[in-house]
Tab-separated table of N, CA and C in Angstrom:
chain	number	residue	atom	x	y	z
A	767	UNK	N	1.476	-11.823	-57.836
A	767	UNK	CA	2.705	-11.868	-58.615
A	767	UNK	C	3.893	-11.965	-57.657
A	768	UNK	N	4.797	-12.880	-57.945
A	768	UNK	CA	5.966	-13.029	-57.088
A	768	UNK	C	7.048	-12.023	-57.472
A	769	UNK	N	7.798	-11.629	-56.483
A	769	UNK	CA	8.903	-10.680	-56.665
A	769	UNK	C	10.001	-11.315	-57.506
A	770	UNK	N	10.397	-10.677	-58.607
A	770	UNK	CA	11.518	-11.173	-59.403
A	770	UNK	C	12.807	-10.842	-58.673
A	771	UNK	N	13.695	-11.836	-58.644
A	771	UNK	CA	14.967	-11.686	-57.944
A	771	UNK	C	16.105	-12.172	-58.833
A	772	UNK	N	17.229	-11.511	-58.707
A	772	UNK	CA	18.459	-11.927	-59.381
A	772	UNK	C	19.584	-11.943	-58.368
A	773	UNK	N	20.604	-12.743	-58.664
A	773	UNK	CA	21.784	-12.798	-57.813
A	773	UNK	C	23.007	-12.853	-58.714
A	774	UNK	N	24.102	-12.242	-58.231
A	774	UNK	CA	25.297	-12.212	-59.056
A	774	UNK	C	26.578	-12.145	-58.263
A	775	UNK	N	27.678	-12.371	-58.978
A	775	UNK	CA	29.022	-12.278	-58.426
A	775	UNK	C	29.743	-11.124	-59.098
A	776	UNK	N	30.321	-10.263	-58.287
A	776	UNK	CA	31.038	-9.082	-58.744
A	776	UNK	C	32.519	-9.318	-58.484
A	777	UNK	N	33.263	-9.701	-59.525
A	777	UNK	CA	34.677	-9.988	-59.361
A	777	UNK	C	35.484	-8.702	-59.283
A	778	UNK	N	36.500	-8.727	-58.431
A	778	UNK	CA	37.439	-7.619	-58.377
A	778	UNK	C	38.842	-8.179	-58.260
A	779	UNK	N	39.790	-7.397	-58.728
A	779	UNK	CA	41.194	-7.765	-58.599
A	779	UNK	C	41.985	-6.516	-58.246
A	780	UNK	N	43.087	-6.737	-57.612
A	780	UNK	CA	43.961	-5.628	-57.236
A	780	UNK	C	44.863	-5.318	-58.421
A	781	UNK	N	44.896	-4.054	-58.801
A	781	UNK	CA	45.761	-3.640	-59.898
A	781	UNK	C	47.208	-3.663	-59.412
A	782	UNK	N	48.097	-3.991	-60.296
A	782	UNK	CA	49.515	-4.131	-59.948
A	782	UNK	C	50.074	-2.850	-59.345
A	783	UNK	N	50.843	-3.013	-58.280
A	783	UNK	CA	51.574	-1.908	-57.686
A	783	UNK	C	50.803	-1.021	-56.750
A	784	UNK	N	49.520	-1.275	-56.514
A	784	UNK	CA	48.750	-0.362	-55.680
A	784	UNK	C	48.345	-0.965	-54.338
A	785	UNK	N	48.785	-2.167	-54.055
A	785	UNK	CA	48.480	-2.770	-52.765
A	785	UNK	C	46.989	-2.886	-52.521
A	786	UNK	N	46.558	-2.500	-51.329
A	786	UNK	CA	45.164	-2.687	-50.940
A	786	UNK	C	44.305	-1.457	-51.173
A	787	UNK	N	44.852	-0.393	-51.726
A	787	UNK	CA	44.058	0.820	-51.934
A	787	UNK	C	42.954	0.561	-52.945
A	788	UNK	N	41.737	1.006	-52.636
A	788	UNK	CA	40.602	0.789	-53.533
A	788	UNK	C	40.843	1.407	-54.900
A	789	UNK	N	41.640	2.476	-54.966
A	789	UNK	CA	41.932	3.089	-56.254
A	789	UNK	C	42.720	2.135	-57.143
A	790	UNK	N	43.376	1.141	-56.544
A	790	UNK	CA	44.135	0.165	-57.300
A	790	UNK	C	43.359	-1.095	-57.599
A	791	UNK	N	42.050	-0.995	-57.651
A	791	UNK	CA	41.173	-2.139	-57.882
A	791	UNK	C	40.557	-2.040	-59.272
A	792	UNK	N	40.336	-3.198	-59.871
A	792	UNK	CA	39.573	-3.278	-61.109
A	792	UNK	C	38.416	-4.238	-60.867
A	793	UNK	N	37.300	-3.999	-61.558
A	793	UNK	CA	36.122	-4.855	-61.434
A	793	UNK	C	35.766	-5.429	-62.802
A	794	UNK	N	35.193	-6.617	-62.775
A	794	UNK	CA	34.801	-7.296	-64.008
A	794	UNK	C	33.329	-7.021	-64.290
A	795	UNK	N	33.062	-6.522	-65.479
A	795	UNK	CA	31.693	-6.281	-65.926
A	795	UNK	C	31.466	-6.977	-67.258
A	796	UNK	N	30.213	-7.341	-67.506
A	796	UNK	CA	29.838	-7.960	-68.771
A	796	UNK	C	28.965	-7.026	-69.586
A	797	UNK	N	29.236	-6.957	-70.891
A	797	UNK	CA	28.408	-6.152	-71.798
A	797	UNK	C	27.199	-6.997	-72.188
A	798	UNK	N	26.014	-6.459	-71.951
A	798	UNK	CA	24.794	-7.217	-72.205
A	798	UNK	C	24.656	-7.537	-73.689
A	799	UNK	N	24.301	-8.790	-73.961
A	799	UNK	CA	24.185	-9.260	-75.330
A	799	UNK	C	22.802	-9.001	-75.906
A	800	UNK	N	22.690	-9.247	-77.188
A	800	UNK	CA	21.418	-9.090	-77.883
A	800	UNK	C	21.328	-7.779	-78.638
A	801	UNK	N	20.349	-7.689	-79.485
A	801	UNK	CA	20.246	-6.542	-80.398
A	801	UNK	C	19.952	-5.204	-79.724
A	802	UNK	N	19.349	-5.206	-78.556
A	802	UNK	CA	19.042	-3.938	-77.886
A	802	UNK	C	20.293	-3.245	-77.373
A	803	UNK	N	21.336	-3.998	-77.109
A	803	UNK	CA	22.527	-3.467	-76.454
A	803	UNK	C	23.738	-3.359	-77.364
A	804	UNK	N	23.688	-3.940	-78.566
A	804	UNK	CA	24.901	-4.073	-79.374
A	804	UNK	C	25.567	-2.748	-79.744
A	805	UNK	N	24.836	-1.670	-79.848
A	805	UNK	CA	25.431	-0.383	-80.215
A	805	UNK	C	25.560	0.568	-79.022
A	806	UNK	N	25.269	0.075	-77.839
A	806	UNK	CA	25.362	0.906	-76.627
A	806	UNK	C	26.589	0.517	-75.827
A	807	UNK	N	27.143	1.501	-75.163
A	807	UNK	CA	28.265	1.233	-74.276
A	807	UNK	C	27.949	1.752	-72.873
A	808	UNK	N	27.685	3.034	-72.753
A	808	UNK	CA	27.352	3.622	-71.463
A	808	UNK	C	26.041	3.031	-70.955
A	809	UNK	N	26.075	2.488	-69.745
A	809	UNK	CA	24.881	1.894	-69.147
A	809	UNK	C	24.548	0.512	-69.655
A	810	UNK	N	25.425	-0.081	-70.456
A	810	UNK	CA	25.157	-1.396	-71.044
A	810	UNK	C	26.018	-2.501	-70.435
A	811	UNK	N	26.784	-2.176	-69.397
A	811	UNK	CA	27.649	-3.146	-68.735
A	811	UNK	C	27.033	-3.520	-67.396
A	812	UNK	N	27.117	-4.796	-67.060
A	812	UNK	CA	26.407	-5.313	-65.886
A	812	UNK	C	27.269	-6.276	-65.092
A	813	UNK	N	26.944	-6.400	-63.822
A	813	UNK	CA	27.504	-7.465	-62.999
A	813	UNK	C	26.904	-8.775	-63.513
A	814	UNK	N	27.699	-9.817	-63.742
A	814	UNK	CA	27.123	-11.099	-64.170
A	814	UNK	C	26.138	-11.614	-63.119
A	815	UNK	N	24.893	-11.760	-63.526
A	815	UNK	CA	23.830	-12.124	-62.592
A	815	UNK	C	22.682	-12.736	-63.367
A	816	UNK	N	21.712	-13.252	-62.645
A	816	UNK	CA	20.534	-13.797	-63.291
A	816	UNK	C	19.457	-14.130	-62.286
A	817	UNK	N	18.289	-14.416	-62.826
A	817	UNK	CA	17.123	-14.678	-61.993
A	817	UNK	C	17.195	-16.046	-61.328
A	818	UNK	N	16.509	-16.126	-60.203
A	818	UNK	CA	16.386	-17.394	-59.503
A	818	UNK	C	15.003	-17.459	-58.859
A	819	UNK	N	14.603	-18.672	-58.500
A	819	UNK	CA	13.303	-18.894	-57.872
A	819	UNK	C	13.457	-18.994	-56.364
A	820	UNK	N	12.344	-18.917	-55.660
A	820	UNK	CA	12.337	-18.888	-54.191
A	820	UNK	C	12.976	-20.123	-53.563
A	821	UNK	N	12.975	-21.255	-54.274
A	821	UNK	CA	13.519	-22.481	-53.675
A	821	UNK	C	15.032	-22.619	-53.851
A	822	UNK	N	15.703	-21.614	-54.436
A	822	UNK	CA	17.158	-21.658	-54.620
A	822	UNK	C	17.805	-20.613	-53.717
A	823	UNK	N	18.870	-20.987	-53.049
A	823	UNK	CA	19.602	-20.034	-52.208
A	823	UNK	C	20.246	-18.982	-53.112
A	824	UNK	N	20.152	-17.702	-52.745
A	824	UNK	CA	20.682	-16.645	-53.608
A	824	UNK	C	22.162	-16.811	-53.970
A	825	UNK	N	22.990	-17.211	-53.012
A	825	UNK	CA	24.418	-17.370	-53.331
A	825	UNK	C	24.636	-18.518	-54.309
A	826	UNK	N	23.864	-19.601	-54.157
A	826	UNK	CA	23.944	-20.706	-55.119
A	826	UNK	C	23.533	-20.226	-56.504
A	827	UNK	N	22.489	-19.404	-56.552
A	827	UNK	CA	22.028	-18.848	-57.831
A	827	UNK	C	23.093	-17.951	-58.449
A	828	UNK	N	23.756	-17.156	-57.629
A	828	UNK	CA	24.811	-16.270	-58.133
A	828	UNK	C	25.925	-17.090	-58.776
A	829	UNK	N	26.309	-18.181	-58.129
A	829	UNK	CA	27.356	-19.042	-58.678
A	829	UNK	C	26.894	-19.716	-59.971
A	830	UNK	N	25.663	-20.204	-59.992
A	830	UNK	CA	25.116	-20.852	-61.195
A	830	UNK	C	25.053	-19.859	-62.346
A	831	UNK	N	24.538	-18.664	-62.062
A	831	UNK	CA	24.397	-17.654	-63.104
A	831	UNK	C	25.747	-17.193	-63.650
A	832	UNK	N	26.758	-17.137	-62.790
A	832	UNK	CA	28.096	-16.785	-63.261
A	832	UNK	C	28.530	-17.776	-64.338
A	833	UNK	N	28.364	-19.058	-64.054
A	833	UNK	CA	28.744	-20.085	-65.026
A	833	UNK	C	27.907	-19.976	-66.288
A	834	UNK	N	26.594	-19.756	-66.161
A	834	UNK	CA	25.734	-19.642	-67.338
A	834	UNK	C	26.102	-18.439	-68.196
A	835	UNK	N	26.417	-17.315	-67.581
A	835	UNK	CA	26.670	-16.095	-68.346
A	835	UNK	C	28.102	-15.997	-68.860
A	836	UNK	N	29.073	-16.504	-68.103
A	836	UNK	CA	30.483	-16.367	-68.465
A	836	UNK	C	31.024	-17.651	-69.113
A	837	UNK	N	30.439	-18.791	-68.754
A	837	UNK	CA	30.908	-20.055	-69.304
A	837	UNK	C	32.122	-20.615	-68.593
A	838	UNK	N	32.398	-20.098	-67.406
A	838	UNK	CA	33.523	-20.565	-66.598
A	838	UNK	C	33.013	-20.848	-65.192
A	839	UNK	N	33.711	-21.709	-64.446
A	839	UNK	CA	33.261	-21.956	-63.075
A	839	UNK	C	33.408	-20.697	-62.226
A	840	UNK	N	32.542	-20.536	-61.248
A	840	UNK	CA	32.661	-19.359	-60.379
A	840	UNK	C	33.917	-19.465	-59.524
A	841	UNK	N	34.529	-18.326	-59.223
A	841	UNK	CA	35.702	-18.367	-58.348
A	841	UNK	C	35.301	-18.782	-56.942
A	842	UNK	N	36.266	-19.316	-56.220
A	842	UNK	CA	36.026	-19.666	-54.826
A	842	UNK	C	36.130	-18.409	-53.973
A	843	UNK	N	35.561	-18.452	-52.781
A	843	UNK	CA	35.468	-17.306	-51.888
A	843	UNK	C	36.785	-16.844	-51.350
A	844	UNK	N	36.789	-16.007	-50.335
A	844	UNK	CA	35.581	-15.651	-49.590
A	844	UNK	C	34.673	-14.700	-50.383
A	845	UNK	N	33.380	-14.862	-50.147
A	845	UNK	CA	32.373	-14.035	-50.788
A	845	UNK	C	31.994	-12.917	-49.827
A	846	UNK	N	32.088	-11.695	-50.297
A	846	UNK	CA	31.767	-10.524	-49.486
A	846	UNK	C	30.370	-10.043	-49.849
A	847	UNK	N	29.415	-10.112	-48.935
A	847	UNK	CA	28.044	-9.689	-49.273
A	847	UNK	C	27.987	-8.176	-49.497
A	848	UNK	N	27.399	-7.798	-50.631
A	848	UNK	CA	27.211	-6.378	-50.950
A	848	UNK	C	25.744	-5.962	-50.832
A	849	UNK	N	24.918	-6.868	-50.329
A	849	UNK	CA	23.521	-6.531	-50.075
A	849	UNK	C	22.638	-6.598	-51.308
A	850	UNK	N	21.544	-5.858	-51.218
A	850	UNK	CA	20.516	-5.869	-52.270
A	850	UNK	C	20.301	-4.460	-52.811
A	851	UNK	N	19.841	-4.421	-54.057
A	851	UNK	CA	19.441	-3.178	-54.705
A	851	UNK	C	18.203	-3.487	-55.540
A	852	UNK	N	17.239	-2.587	-55.488
A	852	UNK	CA	16.068	-2.727	-56.355
A	852	UNK	C	16.342	-1.953	-57.643
A	853	UNK	N	16.327	-2.670	-58.777
A	853	UNK	CA	16.555	-2.032	-60.063
A	853	UNK	C	15.314	-1.270	-60.503
A	854	UNK	N	15.471	-0.456	-61.531
A	854	UNK	CA	14.365	0.380	-62.015
A	854	UNK	C	13.181	-0.455	-62.506
A	855	UNK	N	13.442	-1.702	-62.923
A	855	UNK	CA	12.348	-2.575	-63.376
A	855	UNK	C	11.660	-3.287	-62.209
A	856	UNK	N	12.078	-2.982	-60.974
A	856	UNK	CA	11.471	-3.574	-59.787
A	856	UNK	C	12.146	-4.831	-59.294
A	857	UNK	N	13.032	-5.402	-60.082
A	857	UNK	CA	13.716	-6.633	-59.687
A	857	UNK	C	14.668	-6.352	-58.531
A	858	UNK	N	14.683	-7.266	-57.566
A	858	UNK	CA	15.575	-7.171	-56.419
A	858	UNK	C	16.842	-7.978	-56.731
A	859	UNK	N	17.994	-7.310	-56.694
A	859	UNK	CA	19.265	-7.935	-57.050
A	859	UNK	C	20.144	-8.047	-55.807
A	860	UNK	N	20.704	-9.239	-55.568
A	860	UNK	CA	21.608	-9.510	-54.463
A	860	UNK	C	22.965	-9.877	-55.065
A	861	UNK	N	24.035	-9.269	-54.519
A	861	UNK	CA	25.363	-9.457	-55.109
A	861	UNK	C	26.402	-9.734	-54.030
A	862	UNK	N	27.363	-10.586	-54.386
A	862	UNK	CA	28.544	-10.853	-53.569
A	862	UNK	C	29.765	-10.462	-54.381
A	863	UNK	N	30.727	-9.848	-53.721
A	863	UNK	CA	32.011	-9.568	-54.349
A	863	UNK	C	32.954	-10.712	-54.013
A	864	UNK	N	33.828	-11.017	-54.945
A	864	UNK	CA	34.830	-12.051	-54.709
A	864	UNK	C	36.096	-11.642	-55.454
A	865	UNK	N	37.221	-11.729	-54.743
A	865	UNK	CA	38.499	-11.375	-55.363
A	865	UNK	C	38.979	-12.543	-56.201
A	866	UNK	N	39.211	-12.272	-57.475
A	866	UNK	CA	39.653	-13.309	-58.406
A	866	UNK	C	40.139	-12.637	-59.681
A	867	UNK	N	40.955	-13.347	-60.408
A	867	UNK	CA	41.380	-12.860	-61.711
A	867	UNK	C	40.735	-13.757	-62.759
A	868	UNK	N	40.435	-13.191	-63.895
A	868	UNK	CA	39.790	-13.944	-64.966
A	868	UNK	C	40.271	-13.346	-66.275
A	869	UNK	N	40.653	-14.187	-67.206
A	869	UNK	CA	41.061	-13.738	-68.528
A	869	UNK	C	39.804	-13.608	-69.391
A	870	UNK	N	39.433	-12.388	-69.791
A	870	UNK	CA	38.218	-12.206	-70.603
A	870	UNK	C	38.192	-13.042	-71.880
A	871	UNK	N	39.349	-13.389	-72.411
A	871	UNK	CA	39.399	-14.178	-73.641
A	871	UNK	C	38.891	-15.609	-73.439
A	872	UNK	N	38.834	-16.075	-72.186
A	872	UNK	CA	38.367	-17.437	-71.896
A	872	UNK	C	36.846	-17.539	-71.802
A	873	UNK	N	36.151	-16.411	-71.809
A	873	UNK	CA	34.696	-16.397	-71.657
A	873	UNK	C	34.011	-17.159	-72.798
A	874	UNK	N	33.019	-17.961	-72.432
A	874	UNK	CA	32.178	-18.686	-73.394
A	874	UNK	C	30.733	-18.496	-72.945
A	875	UNK	N	30.096	-17.413	-73.414
A	875	UNK	CA	28.791	-17.038	-72.858
A	875	UNK	C	27.665	-18.013	-73.185
A	876	UNK	N	26.712	-18.059	-72.247
A	876	UNK	CA	25.469	-18.749	-72.505
A	876	UNK	C	24.627	-17.907	-73.461
A	877	UNK	N	23.565	-18.486	-73.976
A	877	UNK	CA	22.725	-17.770	-74.945
A	877	UNK	C	21.266	-17.756	-74.507
A	878	UNK	N	20.519	-16.862	-75.129
A	878	UNK	CA	19.067	-16.828	-74.973
A	878	UNK	C	18.464	-16.682	-76.360
A	879	UNK	N	17.201	-17.075	-76.492
A	879	UNK	CA	16.508	-17.003	-77.780
A	879	UNK	C	15.414	-15.960	-77.717
A	880	UNK	N	15.241	-15.244	-78.832
A	880	UNK	CA	14.137	-14.294	-78.935
A	880	UNK	C	13.803	-14.075	-80.404
A	881	UNK	N	12.570	-13.656	-80.642
A	881	UNK	CA	12.157	-13.325	-81.996
A	881	UNK	C	12.852	-12.028	-82.401
A	882	UNK	N	13.566	-12.092	-83.534
A	882	UNK	CA	14.254	-10.897	-84.013
A	882	UNK	C	14.381	-10.938	-85.522
A	883	UNK	N	14.025	-9.866	-86.188
A	883	UNK	CA	13.392	-8.655	-85.672
A	883	UNK	C	11.967	-8.933	-85.175
A	884	UNK	N	11.478	-8.051	-84.291
A	884	UNK	CA	10.130	-8.259	-83.747
A	884	UNK	C	9.086	-8.389	-84.856
A	885	UNK	N	8.208	-9.365	-84.702
A	885	UNK	CA	7.139	-9.587	-85.672
A	885	UNK	C	7.568	-10.366	-86.898
A	886	UNK	N	8.842	-10.764	-86.974
A	886	UNK	CA	9.346	-11.460	-88.161
A	886	UNK	C	9.030	-12.950	-88.158
A	887	UNK	N	8.740	-13.491	-86.973
A	887	UNK	CA	8.539	-14.928	-86.850
A	887	UNK	C	9.833	-15.716	-86.788
A	888	UNK	N	10.970	-15.040	-86.896
A	888	UNK	CA	12.278	-15.715	-86.825
A	888	UNK	C	12.820	-15.630	-85.401
A	889	UNK	N	13.239	-16.766	-84.887
A	889	UNK	CA	13.824	-16.814	-83.546
A	889	UNK	C	15.333	-16.979	-83.704
A	890	UNK	N	16.063	-16.110	-83.029
A	890	UNK	CA	17.523	-16.139	-83.100
A	890	UNK	C	18.110	-16.295	-81.700
A	891	UNK	N	19.305	-16.824	-81.654
A	891	UNK	CA	20.037	-16.951	-80.389
A	891	UNK	C	21.019	-15.801	-80.264
A	892	UNK	N	21.132	-15.273	-79.042
A	892	UNK	CA	22.051	-14.180	-78.739
A	892	UNK	C	22.800	-14.529	-77.462
A	893	UNK	N	24.045	-14.026	-77.317
A	893	UNK	CA	24.777	-14.280	-76.077
A	893	UNK	C	24.175	-13.487	-74.915
A	894	UNK	N	24.155	-14.095	-73.730
A	894	UNK	CA	23.691	-13.378	-72.531
A	894	UNK	C	24.554	-12.136	-72.317
A	895	UNK	N	25.868	-12.339	-72.383
A	895	UNK	CA	26.845	-11.254	-72.359
A	895	UNK	C	27.707	-11.452	-73.595
A	896	UNK	N	27.947	-10.370	-74.354
A	896	UNK	CA	28.748	-10.568	-75.564
A	896	UNK	C	30.241	-10.385	-75.327
A	897	UNK	N	30.607	-9.834	-74.180
A	897	UNK	CA	32.020	-9.725	-73.797
A	897	UNK	C	32.105	-9.321	-72.334
A	898	UNK	N	33.253	-9.565	-71.738
A	898	UNK	CA	33.545	-9.101	-70.381
A	898	UNK	C	34.857	-8.337	-70.434
A	899	UNK	N	35.017	-7.417	-69.479
A	899	UNK	CA	36.245	-6.622	-69.424
A	899	UNK	C	36.457	-6.122	-68.005
A	900	UNK	N	37.721	-5.820	-67.712
A	900	UNK	CA	38.089	-5.242	-66.421
A	900	UNK	C	38.033	-3.725	-66.531
A	901	UNK	N	37.496	-3.094	-65.482
A	901	UNK	CA	37.330	-1.646	-65.446
A	901	UNK	C	37.902	-1.074	-64.157
A	902	UNK	N	38.572	0.060	-64.260
A	902	UNK	CA	38.902	0.845	-63.075
A	902	UNK	C	37.590	1.459	-62.582
A	903	UNK	N	37.455	1.723	-61.285
A	903	UNK	CA	36.180	2.214	-60.748
A	903	UNK	C	35.566	3.432	-61.458
A	904	UNK	N	36.329	4.478	-61.826
A	904	UNK	CA	35.669	5.613	-62.487
A	904	UNK	C	35.007	5.229	-63.816
A	905	UNK	N	35.668	4.398	-64.612
A	905	UNK	CA	35.083	3.975	-65.885
A	905	UNK	C	33.934	2.993	-65.647
A	906	UNK	N	34.073	2.127	-64.646
A	906	UNK	CA	32.981	1.201	-64.312
A	906	UNK	C	31.727	1.980	-63.954
A	907	UNK	N	31.882	3.004	-63.146
A	907	UNK	CA	30.751	3.820	-62.686
A	907	UNK	C	29.971	4.400	-63.869
A	908	UNK	N	30.674	4.871	-64.895
A	908	UNK	CA	30.000	5.496	-66.039
A	908	UNK	C	29.541	4.490	-67.088
A	909	UNK	N	30.005	3.244	-66.992
A	909	UNK	CA	29.662	2.240	-67.998
A	909	UNK	C	28.556	1.292	-67.561
A	910	UNK	N	28.426	1.088	-66.246
A	910	UNK	CA	27.511	0.050	-65.775
A	910	UNK	C	26.067	0.544	-65.663
A	911	UNK	N	25.159	-0.403	-65.605
A	911	UNK	CA	23.746	-0.123	-65.388
A	911	UNK	C	23.637	0.742	-64.133
A	912	UNK	N	22.966	1.872	-64.246
A	912	UNK	CA	22.925	2.865	-63.166
A	912	UNK	C	22.462	2.256	-61.843
A	913	UNK	N	21.455	1.397	-61.879
A	913	UNK	CA	20.926	0.844	-60.633
A	913	UNK	C	21.895	-0.129	-59.960
A	914	UNK	N	22.986	-0.522	-60.644
A	914	UNK	CA	23.974	-1.415	-60.045
A	914	UNK	C	25.172	-0.666	-59.465
A	915	UNK	N	25.285	0.635	-59.720
A	915	UNK	CA	26.405	1.430	-59.206
A	915	UNK	C	26.525	1.335	-57.681
A	916	UNK	N	25.428	1.257	-56.914
A	916	UNK	CA	25.597	1.108	-55.455
A	916	UNK	C	26.454	-0.095	-55.056
A	917	UNK	N	26.439	-1.166	-55.845
A	917	UNK	CA	27.295	-2.312	-55.525
A	917	UNK	C	28.768	-1.936	-55.658
A	918	UNK	N	29.104	-1.156	-56.659
A	918	UNK	CA	30.478	-0.684	-56.819
A	918	UNK	C	30.881	0.189	-55.632
A	919	UNK	N	29.994	1.100	-55.247
A	919	UNK	CA	30.291	1.985	-54.112
A	919	UNK	C	30.475	1.182	-52.825
A	920	UNK	N	29.636	0.186	-52.613
A	920	UNK	CA	29.753	-0.651	-51.408
A	920	UNK	C	31.065	-1.438	-51.410
A	921	UNK	N	31.439	-1.964	-52.580
A	921	UNK	CA	32.694	-2.699	-52.678
A	921	UNK	C	33.871	-1.778	-52.351
A	922	UNK	N	33.893	-0.593	-52.912
A	922	UNK	CA	34.992	0.333	-52.658
A	922	UNK	C	35.060	0.725	-51.183
A	923	UNK	N	33.906	0.900	-50.551
A	923	UNK	CA	33.899	1.207	-49.112
A	923	UNK	C	34.477	0.045	-48.298
A	924	UNK	N	34.079	-1.182	-48.650
A	924	UNK	CA	34.599	-2.369	-47.957
A	924	UNK	C	36.113	-2.458	-48.088
A	925	UNK	N	36.622	-2.194	-49.269
A	925	UNK	CA	38.057	-2.330	-49.517
A	925	UNK	C	38.854	-1.204	-48.873
A	926	UNK	N	38.224	-0.067	-48.638
A	926	UNK	CA	38.908	1.060	-47.990
A	926	UNK	C	38.934	0.921	-46.470
A	927	UNK	N	38.081	0.067	-45.908
A	927	UNK	CA	38.040	-0.102	-44.448
A	927	UNK	C	39.179	-0.952	-43.953
């Protein structure tokens, strides 16, 4: 069995009036779409990311997945590598941070199909992410998928250096 891998882009912007202090930063997270997540908030927000195969460069995959999940072109660099994290499901996730601003109202998410309700024989389409929003770090920490919090911590450390 091959190792499942995902790659993503973690957007951040400087909040007005706070200069370069990490406390004055906001990060963009996407609320996972589909019926399993629609009534959840805590732990249901994710860095826009997606799976890729061994023949695709991870950064290229991160840019492609950003467009697929958000429906907008990926921002231009510089891209700051935040390394890898193994999620609880065993998937290895690689993320780059990039400073950019994005209006959440412009998002046009990609979709996925699944049988819903289970066993019904009906296949429905759901958005990959049903919305995106900017978060201050304390709220991001409590809202995002727990296994992705190390990326937030790494970003804040980079910005404080």
